[in-house]
Amino acid sequence: MDQGKDKRGQQTADAEYWRQRTAFVGFDWASDHHDVVLVDQYGKIVEDFRFDDTAEGWQLLVKTLNKHSDPAVAIETSSGATVQRLLEAGYAVYPVNPKAAKRYRERKAPSGTKTDHLDAWSLADALRLDGHTWRQLKPDDPLTAELRLLCRDEVTLIEQRTAFVCQLRSALHEYYPVALEAFDDWTLRSAWAFVEAFPTSEALAKAGKRKWEKFLHTHKLYRKETYQKRLDLFARAETFCGNKATTNAKSMLAVALAGQLRVLQSHLDKFRKKIEELFAKHPDHDLFGSLPGAGEKLAPRLLAELGDDRDRFDSPQALQCYAGTAPVSFESGKIKRVRFRRACQKALRRSVHLWANLSRATCPWAQAYYRKKRDEGQTHACALRCLGQRWLKILWKMWQTRRPYDAELHQRNQVKHGSWVIALTTVTPEQRTTAETG
């Protein structure tokens, strides 16, 4: 009850503070220019202009907005160079969801009219009327911001590597099937080196057994279970391959792709080294490093997406919605539906999905929870999403209290509160007694 009163009191204070504001800015951004509309507390348009995305243009914006007292800015994004420049200029920035921005525009123009000026004006007026209920964007510390950008760019490069690997496998399939059969994992440097060393089945046959053995030993591919199999495959490389025209053309493509993969992987290694370096310096390193299954790759990504602002998510549900694990409910009369949440932070959703899957190998309760959902008829992806939903509740509490994950504490809490998950795992009598008396 006291918390409810405090919340209502805070909302009243926020509304009173908002009524004292006199400058509300709608910012419609683009790649080469931006449209700005500023309205006063009565909704009257005071400033209306467009400026180029140049140093001179931004100087014009600052000069114009600084004529007014403490302007607040609404913009249809929460990241990017434009948002960073607004924050660096000292403005209070309020990001607006694109779908919400569309509804605000339709309130101004039900006919469906859309212009850059209308977008900026509708954002400015929406900020004036509803801004006291919005959450102001707070800049992350430089360490977290750099880590987030590096993690997202690393994922982009990994996706590019996957695209190159798919193209390489497709090319080899057309003229060099033996190469595909000899290597299972085409994200390894040794597989690319093989294509560069022996680009065609003819070149492979011409090289001879001694060079095959030297290549396998040089690239540390000597395994009892695969060594002889590879040699046998190399020996019959020319028995099943593409015709001369296809081989001549596709071998050039394969070598080019192998070279691109090698260069790309060298840059990925640099990204990984830098991410590990920044993650080790971060104050929340031990907290996120303790997450079961997260490991050295997912832990930095989870940290980067949550950030360091503990006020950003006021409840586990807020974090779950942001990560896309919470479903969307629809109720109207007798109709009640639940559907998959699409509007969320995609990078965080991917990380949580991978983390939930890997946690099953180290957490018995996570595997039991996943198995239960599968037995209920859920798909693999849905079961992992449900598990991720549960993990995020735990992570939010850890994040708020700044305490690393404690498996024994979590198990005691499960026993103490009679969690149905713990019934699916093995609990010793001593653990149960400790939980009941602890």
Short mmCIF file of C-alpha atoms in Angstrom, two decimals:
data_model
loop_
_atom_site.label_atom_id
_atom_site.label_comp_id
_atom_site.label_asym_id
_atom_site.label_seq_id
_atom_site.Cartn_x
_atom_site.Cartn_y
_atom_site.Cartn_z
CA MET A 1 0.00 0.00 0.00
CA ASP A 2 2.83 2.40 0.90
CA GLN A 3 4.55 1.63 -2.39
CA GLY A 4 1.35 2.45 -4.27
CA LYS A 5 1.08 5.79 -2.48
CA ASP A 6 4.73 6.58 -3.22
CA LYS A 7 4.20 5.77 -6.91
CA ARG A 8 1.10 7.96 -7.16
CA GLY A 9 2.93 10.75 -5.37
CA GLN A 10 5.83 10.48 -7.79
CA GLN A 11 3.45 10.60 -10.77
CA THR A 12 1.81 13.73 -9.37
CA ALA A 13 5.21 15.36 -8.88
CA ASP A 14 6.26 14.43 -12.43
CA ALA A 15 3.05 15.91 -13.88
CA GLU A 16 3.54 19.13 -11.89
CA TYR A 17 7.15 19.41 -13.07
CA TRP A 18 6.06 18.77 -16.66
CA ARG A 19 3.50 21.60 -16.54
CA GLN A 20 6.35 24.00 -15.80
CA ARG A 21 8.09 23.14 -19.07
CA THR A 22 7.66 25.57 -21.96
CA ALA A 23 9.54 23.99 -24.87
CA PHE A 24 8.71 20.66 -26.51
CA VAL A 25 10.63 19.52 -29.58
CA GLY A 26 9.61 16.96 -32.18
CA PHE A 27 12.63 15.64 -34.10
CA ASP A 28 12.03 13.74 -37.36
CA TRP A 29 15.42 12.35 -38.35
CA ALA A 30 16.78 11.15 -41.68
CA SER A 31 20.18 10.23 -43.11
CA ASP A 32 21.01 13.62 -44.68
CA HIS A 33 18.59 16.10 -43.08
CA HIS A 34 16.31 16.50 -40.06
CA ASP A 35 12.99 18.28 -39.48
CA VAL A 36 12.38 20.03 -36.18
CA VAL A 37 9.19 21.50 -34.71
CA LEU A 38 9.09 23.20 -31.30
CA VAL A 39 5.80 23.92 -29.56
CA ASP A 40 5.15 25.82 -26.32
CA GLN A 41 3.08 24.69 -23.35
CA TYR A 42 -0.14 25.64 -25.17
CA GLY A 43 0.71 23.65 -28.32
CA LYS A 44 1.55 26.68 -30.44
CA ILE A 45 4.33 26.13 -33.02
CA VAL A 46 7.21 28.41 -32.10
CA GLU A 47 10.02 26.97 -34.22
CA ASP A 48 9.71 25.03 -37.47
CA PHE A 49 12.78 24.36 -39.59
CA ARG A 50 14.85 21.78 -41.45
CA PHE A 51 18.63 21.47 -41.21
CA ASP A 52 21.25 19.36 -42.98
CA ASP A 53 23.11 16.63 -41.14
CA THR A 54 26.37 18.58 -41.15
CA ALA A 55 28.43 20.41 -38.56
CA GLU A 56 26.86 23.71 -39.64
CA GLY A 57 23.38 22.21 -39.47
CA TRP A 58 23.84 20.97 -35.92
CA GLN A 59 25.22 24.35 -34.88
CA LEU A 60 22.01 25.90 -36.24
CA LEU A 61 19.92 23.44 -34.21
CA VAL A 62 21.76 24.18 -30.96
CA LYS A 63 21.62 27.92 -31.55
CA THR A 64 17.86 27.79 -32.22
CA LEU A 65 16.91 25.48 -29.35
CA ASN A 66 19.08 27.30 -26.82
CA LYS A 67 16.82 30.34 -27.20
CA HIS A 68 14.28 28.38 -25.18
CA SER A 69 14.38 27.19 -21.58
CA ASP A 70 15.27 23.52 -21.06
CA PRO A 71 13.79 22.04 -24.26
CA ALA A 72 12.79 18.36 -24.24
CA VAL A 73 13.17 16.36 -27.46
CA ALA A 74 11.02 13.48 -28.74
CA ILE A 75 12.56 11.30 -31.44
CA GLU A 76 11.55 8.02 -33.11
CA THR A 77 14.68 6.06 -32.13
CA SER A 78 16.69 5.33 -29.02
CA SER A 79 20.15 4.87 -30.53
CA GLY A 80 22.43 6.09 -33.28
CA ALA A 81 24.57 9.12 -34.03
CA THR A 82 21.60 11.52 -33.98
CA VAL A 83 20.57 10.51 -30.47
CA GLN A 84 24.17 10.70 -29.27
CA ARG A 85 24.53 14.26 -30.59
CA LEU A 86 21.31 15.32 -28.87
CA LEU A 87 22.50 13.84 -25.57
CA GLU A 88 25.93 15.44 -25.93
CA ALA A 89 24.23 18.78 -26.50
CA GLY A 90 22.58 18.40 -23.10
CA TYR A 91 18.95 17.92 -24.16
CA ALA A 92 16.43 15.68 -22.40
CA VAL A 93 15.72 12.99 -25.00
CA TYR A 94 12.53 10.91 -25.01
CA PRO A 95 12.55 8.01 -27.50
CA VAL A 96 9.19 7.04 -29.02
CA ASN A 97 8.25 3.61 -30.34
CA PRO A 98 7.66 3.79 -34.13
CA LYS A 99 4.19 2.27 -33.77
CA ALA A 100 3.28 4.82 -31.10
CA ALA A 101 4.66 7.61 -33.31
CA LYS A 102 2.40 6.42 -36.13
CA ARG A 103 -0.65 6.57 -33.85
CA TYR A 104 0.26 10.08 -32.72
CA ARG A 105 0.52 11.15 -36.36
CA GLU A 106 -2.86 9.60 -37.16
CA ARG A 107 -4.35 11.57 -34.29
CA LYS A 108 -3.25 14.74 -36.07
CA ALA A 109 -4.11 13.51 -39.58
CA PRO A 110 -6.75 10.72 -39.63
CA SER A 111 -6.78 10.91 -43.43
CA GLY A 112 -3.40 9.12 -43.56
CA THR A 113 -1.34 12.12 -44.69
CA LYS A 114 2.36 11.72 -43.91
CA THR A 115 5.07 14.35 -44.20
CA ASP A 116 8.30 14.99 -42.32
CA HIS A 117 6.85 18.19 -40.89
CA LEU A 118 3.73 16.36 -39.70
CA ASP A 119 5.85 13.67 -38.06
CA ALA A 120 7.89 16.25 -36.16
CA TRP A 121 4.81 18.25 -35.13
CA SER A 122 2.91 15.18 -33.90
CA LEU A 123 5.93 14.08 -31.83
CA ALA A 124 6.30 17.55 -30.30
CA ASP A 125 2.62 17.76 -29.32
CA ALA A 126 2.61 14.18 -28.03
CA LEU A 127 5.61 15.05 -25.86
CA ARG A 128 3.75 18.09 -24.52
CA LEU A 129 0.63 16.11 -23.61
CA ASP A 130 1.99 12.69 -22.59
CA GLY A 131 5.70 13.23 -21.99
CA HIS A 132 5.37 13.26 -18.19
CA THR A 133 4.62 9.50 -18.39
CA TRP A 134 7.55 8.70 -20.70
CA ARG A 135 10.97 7.56 -19.61
CA GLN A 136 13.84 9.91 -20.36
CA LEU A 137 16.78 8.32 -22.15
CA LYS A 138 19.90 8.24 -20.02
CA PRO A 139 23.28 7.85 -21.69
CA ASP A 140 25.30 4.78 -20.75
CA ASP A 141 28.82 5.14 -19.48
CA PRO A 142 31.42 5.06 -22.29
CA LEU A 143 32.62 1.54 -21.33
CA THR A 144 29.13 0.03 -21.63
CA ALA A 145 28.35 1.97 -24.81
CA GLU A 146 31.54 0.77 -26.52
CA LEU A 147 30.95 -2.79 -25.37
CA ARG A 148 27.41 -2.75 -26.78
CA LEU A 149 28.54 -1.47 -30.17
CA LEU A 150 31.36 -4.01 -30.36
CA CYS A 151 29.06 -6.91 -29.43
CA ARG A 152 26.44 -5.92 -32.00
CA ASP A 153 29.06 -5.42 -34.70
CA GLU A 154 30.62 -8.77 -33.84
CA VAL A 155 27.24 -10.46 -34.41
CA THR A 156 26.94 -8.62 -37.74
CA LEU A 157 30.35 -9.92 -38.83
CA ILE A 158 29.43 -13.45 -37.70
CA GLU A 159 26.30 -13.24 -39.85
CA GLN A 160 28.47 -12.10 -42.74
CA ARG A 161 30.80 -15.05 -42.15
CA THR A 162 27.79 -17.38 -42.21
CA ALA A 163 26.72 -15.90 -45.54
CA PHE A 164 30.21 -16.44 -47.01
CA VAL A 165 30.29 -20.02 -45.71
CA CYS A 166 26.93 -20.75 -47.32
CA GLN A 167 28.16 -19.31 -50.63
CA LEU A 168 31.37 -21.33 -50.41
CA ARG A 169 29.52 -24.58 -49.70
CA SER A 170 27.17 -23.87 -52.60
CA ALA A 171 30.10 -23.33 -54.97
CA LEU A 172 31.87 -26.49 -53.80
CA HIS A 173 28.69 -28.50 -54.20
CA GLU A 174 28.66 -27.66 -57.91
CA TYR A 175 32.19 -28.80 -58.74
CA TYR A 176 34.05 -30.22 -55.71
CA PRO A 177 31.80 -32.50 -53.56
CA VAL A 178 34.79 -34.31 -52.05
CA ALA A 179 35.86 -31.14 -50.26
CA LEU A 180 32.41 -30.82 -48.68
CA GLU A 181 32.53 -34.42 -47.53
CA ALA A 182 36.04 -34.08 -46.08
CA PHE A 183 35.17 -31.17 -43.76
CA ASP A 184 32.11 -30.84 -41.54
CA ASP A 185 32.79 -27.40 -40.06
CA TRP A 186 33.40 -24.71 -42.66
CA THR A 187 33.94 -21.96 -40.10
CA LEU A 188 37.44 -23.35 -39.43
CA ARG A 189 40.56 -21.87 -41.00
CA SER A 190 41.78 -25.33 -41.99
CA ALA A 191 38.78 -25.84 -44.28
CA TRP A 192 39.42 -22.53 -46.04
CA ALA A 193 43.15 -23.32 -46.29
CA PHE A 194 42.28 -26.61 -47.99
CA VAL A 195 40.35 -24.78 -50.74
CA GLU A 196 43.23 -22.36 -51.22
CA ALA A 197 45.85 -25.15 -51.30
CA PHE A 198 43.85 -27.54 -53.49
CA PRO A 199 41.22 -25.43 -55.32
CA THR A 200 40.12 -28.26 -57.65
CA SER A 201 39.89 -32.04 -57.58
CA GLU A 202 42.54 -32.10 -60.32
CA ALA A 203 44.93 -30.06 -58.19
CA LEU A 204 44.23 -32.34 -55.22
CA ALA A 205 44.96 -35.50 -57.21
CA LYS A 206 48.10 -33.97 -58.72
CA ALA A 207 49.46 -33.01 -55.27
CA GLY A 208 49.74 -36.62 -54.13
CA LYS A 209 49.53 -38.40 -50.80
CA ARG A 210 52.65 -36.87 -49.22
CA LYS A 211 51.29 -33.34 -49.65
CA TRP A 212 47.89 -34.44 -48.34
CA GLU A 213 49.51 -35.83 -45.21
CA LYS A 214 51.66 -32.73 -44.78
CA PHE A 215 48.57 -30.50 -45.05
CA LEU A 216 46.67 -32.55 -42.45
CA HIS A 217 49.57 -32.50 -40.00
CA THR A 218 50.33 -28.80 -40.56
CA HIS A 219 46.75 -27.82 -39.80
CA LYS A 220 46.46 -30.24 -36.85
CA LEU A 221 43.86 -32.39 -38.56
CA TYR A 222 45.37 -35.73 -37.63
CA ARG A 223 42.56 -37.62 -35.90
CA LYS A 224 42.36 -41.40 -35.85
CA GLU A 225 38.66 -41.38 -36.64
CA THR A 226 38.95 -39.01 -39.64
CA TYR A 227 42.54 -39.22 -40.92
CA GLN A 228 42.24 -42.33 -43.08
CA LYS A 229 38.72 -41.35 -44.19
CA ARG A 230 40.04 -38.06 -45.56
CA LEU A 231 42.91 -39.72 -47.36
CA ASP A 232 40.48 -42.16 -49.01
CA LEU A 233 38.26 -39.26 -50.09
CA PHE A 234 41.23 -37.38 -51.55
CA ALA A 235 42.27 -40.47 -53.52
CA ARG A 236 38.94 -40.63 -55.36
CA ALA A 237 38.44 -36.88 -55.75
CA GLU A 238 38.34 -37.01 -59.55
CA THR A 239 35.76 -39.78 -59.75
CA PHE A 240 32.89 -37.41 -59.01
CA CYS A 241 33.31 -33.72 -59.80
CA GLY A 242 32.02 -30.93 -62.02
CA ASN A 243 32.81 -30.46 -65.71
CA LYS A 244 35.75 -28.33 -66.85
CA ALA A 245 33.77 -25.12 -67.43
CA THR A 246 32.06 -25.29 -64.05
CA THR A 247 35.29 -26.20 -62.28
CA ASN A 248 37.24 -23.32 -63.85
CA ALA A 249 34.57 -20.76 -62.93
CA LYS A 250 33.50 -21.97 -59.50
CA SER A 251 37.03 -22.68 -58.28
CA MET A 252 37.85 -18.98 -58.68
CA LEU A 253 34.77 -18.09 -56.64
CA ALA A 254 35.64 -20.66 -53.97
CA VAL A 255 39.20 -19.36 -53.59
CA ALA A 256 37.93 -15.78 -53.41
CA LEU A 257 35.42 -16.68 -50.70
CA ALA A 258 38.03 -18.63 -48.74
CA GLY A 259 40.29 -15.57 -48.81
CA GLN A 260 37.46 -13.31 -47.66
CA LEU A 261 36.65 -15.69 -44.83
CA ARG A 262 40.25 -15.73 -43.67
CA VAL A 263 40.42 -11.92 -43.58
CA LEU A 264 37.02 -11.66 -41.91
CA GLN A 265 37.99 -14.18 -39.23
CA SER A 266 41.15 -12.21 -38.41
CA HIS A 267 38.98 -9.15 -37.72
CA LEU A 268 36.54 -11.24 -35.68
CA ASP A 269 39.45 -12.36 -33.52
CA LYS A 270 40.34 -8.70 -32.91
CA PHE A 271 36.73 -7.94 -31.97
CA ARG A 272 36.67 -10.88 -29.57
CA LYS A 273 39.92 -9.79 -27.91
CA LYS A 274 38.67 -6.22 -27.46
CA ILE A 275 35.31 -7.38 -26.09
CA GLU A 276 36.99 -9.64 -23.55
CA GLU A 277 39.26 -6.78 -22.54
CA LEU A 278 36.37 -4.34 -21.97
CA PHE A 279 34.22 -6.97 -20.27
CA ALA A 280 37.02 -7.71 -17.78
CA LYS A 281 37.17 -4.00 -16.86
CA HIS A 282 33.41 -3.61 -16.37
CA PRO A 283 32.10 -3.36 -12.78
CA ASP A 284 29.39 -5.94 -13.57
CA HIS A 285 31.87 -8.49 -14.94
CA ASP A 286 31.54 -10.93 -12.05
CA LEU A 287 27.75 -10.65 -12.01
CA PHE A 288 27.22 -11.53 -15.66
CA GLY A 289 30.21 -13.86 -15.72
CA SER A 290 28.47 -16.02 -13.10
CA LEU A 291 25.44 -16.76 -15.31
CA PRO A 292 25.32 -20.51 -16.06
CA GLY A 293 25.87 -21.22 -19.74
CA ALA A 294 26.52 -17.60 -20.73
CA GLY A 295 30.24 -18.08 -21.13
CA GLU A 296 32.75 -15.61 -22.52
CA LYS A 297 30.64 -14.71 -25.56
CA LEU A 298 27.08 -14.33 -24.28
CA ALA A 299 27.89 -12.74 -20.91
CA PRO A 300 29.29 -9.52 -22.49
CA ARG A 301 26.31 -9.35 -24.87
CA LEU A 302 23.81 -9.66 -22.04
CA LEU A 303 25.64 -7.02 -20.01
CA ALA A 304 25.85 -4.65 -22.96
CA GLU A 305 22.14 -4.88 -23.76
CA LEU A 306 20.99 -4.36 -20.16
CA GLY A 307 23.40 -1.48 -19.60
CA ASP A 308 24.32 0.00 -16.23
CA ASP A 309 21.23 2.11 -15.45
CA ARG A 310 19.37 0.18 -12.73
CA ASP A 311 16.32 2.45 -13.11
CA ARG A 312 15.86 1.45 -16.73
CA PHE A 313 13.70 -1.57 -15.88
CA ASP A 314 11.53 -1.06 -12.81
CA SER A 315 10.36 -4.69 -12.72
CA PRO A 316 11.24 -8.12 -14.14
CA GLN A 317 8.23 -7.81 -16.43
CA ALA A 318 9.66 -4.66 -18.00
CA LEU A 319 12.89 -6.51 -18.82
CA GLN A 320 11.00 -9.55 -20.12
CA CYS A 321 8.93 -7.38 -22.47
CA TYR A 322 12.05 -5.58 -23.65
CA ALA A 323 13.75 -8.92 -24.38
CA GLY A 324 10.69 -10.32 -26.16
CA THR A 325 10.19 -13.37 -23.94
CA ALA A 326 6.88 -12.09 -22.53
CA PRO A 327 3.87 -12.76 -24.79
CA VAL A 328 1.38 -10.13 -25.93
CA SER A 329 -2.17 -10.46 -24.60
CA PHE A 330 -5.31 -9.43 -26.48
CA GLU A 331 -8.70 -9.31 -24.76
CA SER A 332 -11.98 -8.00 -26.14
CA GLY A 333 -15.26 -9.21 -24.69
CA LYS A 334 -15.16 -13.00 -24.73
CA ILE A 335 -12.08 -13.09 -26.93
CA LYS A 336 -8.79 -13.79 -25.18
CA ARG A 337 -5.62 -14.41 -27.15
CA VAL A 338 -1.91 -14.59 -26.48
CA ARG A 339 0.63 -14.16 -29.24
CA PHE A 340 4.36 -13.92 -29.83
CA ARG A 341 5.91 -10.53 -29.01
CA ARG A 342 7.59 -9.05 -32.07
CA ALA A 343 8.33 -5.52 -30.87
CA CYS A 344 11.42 -5.96 -28.69
CA GLN A 345 15.19 -5.60 -28.62
CA LYS A 346 16.21 -8.23 -31.17
CA ALA A 347 19.86 -8.41 -30.09
CA LEU A 348 18.85 -9.16 -26.50
CA ARG A 349 16.25 -11.70 -27.59
CA ARG A 350 18.88 -13.63 -29.59
CA SER A 351 21.29 -13.61 -26.66
CA VAL A 352 18.66 -14.78 -24.18
CA HIS A 353 17.60 -17.57 -26.54
CA LEU A 354 21.18 -18.86 -26.85
CA TRP A 355 21.82 -18.44 -23.14
CA ALA A 356 18.67 -20.35 -22.16
CA ASN A 357 19.67 -23.23 -24.43
CA LEU A 358 23.24 -23.43 -23.09
CA SER A 359 22.11 -23.15 -19.46
CA ARG A 360 20.41 -26.54 -19.74
CA ALA A 361 23.80 -28.28 -19.72
CA THR A 362 24.86 -26.77 -16.37
CA CYS A 363 21.58 -26.24 -14.50
CA PRO A 364 19.47 -29.32 -13.68
CA TRP A 365 16.41 -27.16 -12.95
CA ALA A 366 16.75 -25.41 -16.34
CA GLN A 367 16.83 -28.74 -18.17
CA ALA A 368 13.87 -30.00 -16.10
CA TYR A 369 11.90 -26.84 -16.86
CA TYR A 370 12.67 -27.11 -20.58
CA ARG A 371 11.75 -30.82 -20.63
CA LYS A 372 8.45 -30.08 -18.90
CA LYS A 373 7.52 -27.49 -21.53
CA ARG A 374 8.42 -29.88 -24.32
CA ASP A 375 6.28 -32.59 -22.74
CA GLU A 376 3.40 -30.10 -22.70
CA GLY A 377 3.66 -29.90 -26.48
CA GLN A 378 5.69 -26.72 -26.84
CA THR A 379 8.20 -26.37 -29.68
CA HIS A 380 11.93 -26.16 -28.98
CA ALA A 381 11.93 -22.38 -29.57
CA CYS A 382 8.86 -21.81 -27.39
CA ALA A 383 10.27 -23.91 -24.56
CA LEU A 384 13.52 -21.93 -24.66
CA ARG A 385 11.55 -18.68 -24.68
CA CYS A 386 9.69 -19.83 -21.55
CA LEU A 387 13.00 -20.77 -19.91
CA GLY A 388 14.46 -17.41 -20.94
CA GLN A 389 11.47 -15.71 -19.32
CA ARG A 390 12.31 -17.45 -16.06
CA TRP A 391 16.03 -16.67 -16.33
CA LEU A 392 15.34 -12.97 -16.93
CA LYS A 393 13.40 -12.76 -13.67
CA ILE A 394 16.45 -14.15 -11.89
CA LEU A 395 18.83 -11.91 -13.82
CA TRP A 396 16.80 -8.79 -13.01
CA LYS A 397 17.05 -9.51 -9.27
CA MET A 398 20.78 -10.18 -9.55
CA TRP A 399 21.20 -6.98 -11.55
CA GLN A 400 19.30 -4.88 -9.01
CA THR A 401 21.12 -6.31 -5.99
CA ARG A 402 24.48 -6.52 -7.81
CA ARG A 403 24.97 -10.10 -6.59
CA PRO A 404 26.37 -12.94 -8.76
CA TYR A 405 24.34 -16.06 -9.39
CA ASP A 406 24.35 -18.52 -6.49
CA ALA A 407 23.06 -21.97 -7.52
CA GLU A 408 22.68 -23.15 -3.92
CA LEU A 409 20.73 -20.05 -2.91
CA HIS A 410 18.46 -20.42 -5.90
CA GLN A 411 17.79 -24.06 -5.08
CA ARG A 412 17.02 -23.20 -1.44
CA ASN A 413 14.56 -20.56 -2.59
CA GLN A 414 12.89 -23.05 -4.93
CA VAL A 415 12.46 -25.55 -2.10
CA LYS A 416 11.33 -22.90 0.35
CA HIS A 417 8.63 -21.55 -1.95
CA GLY A 418 7.51 -24.97 -3.16
CA SER A 419 8.42 -24.43 -6.81
CA TRP A 420 7.02 -27.12 -9.11
CA VAL A 421 10.33 -27.10 -10.98
CA ILE A 422 12.24 -28.41 -7.98
CA ALA A 423 9.89 -31.39 -7.83
CA LEU A 424 11.25 -32.44 -11.22
CA THR A 425 14.85 -32.43 -9.98
CA THR A 426 16.57 -34.42 -7.29
CA VAL A 427 16.65 -32.71 -3.89
CA THR A 428 18.35 -34.39 -0.94
CA PRO A 429 16.67 -34.41 2.50
CA GLU A 430 19.54 -32.30 3.88
CA GLN A 431 18.94 -29.62 1.23
CA ARG A 432 15.22 -29.61 1.95
CA THR A 433 15.80 -29.29 5.72
CA THR A 434 18.29 -26.45 5.17
CA ALA A 435 15.83 -24.59 2.95
CA GLU A 436 12.97 -24.98 5.43
CA THR A 437 15.00 -23.79 8.40
CA GLY A 438 17.13 -21.23 6.58
#
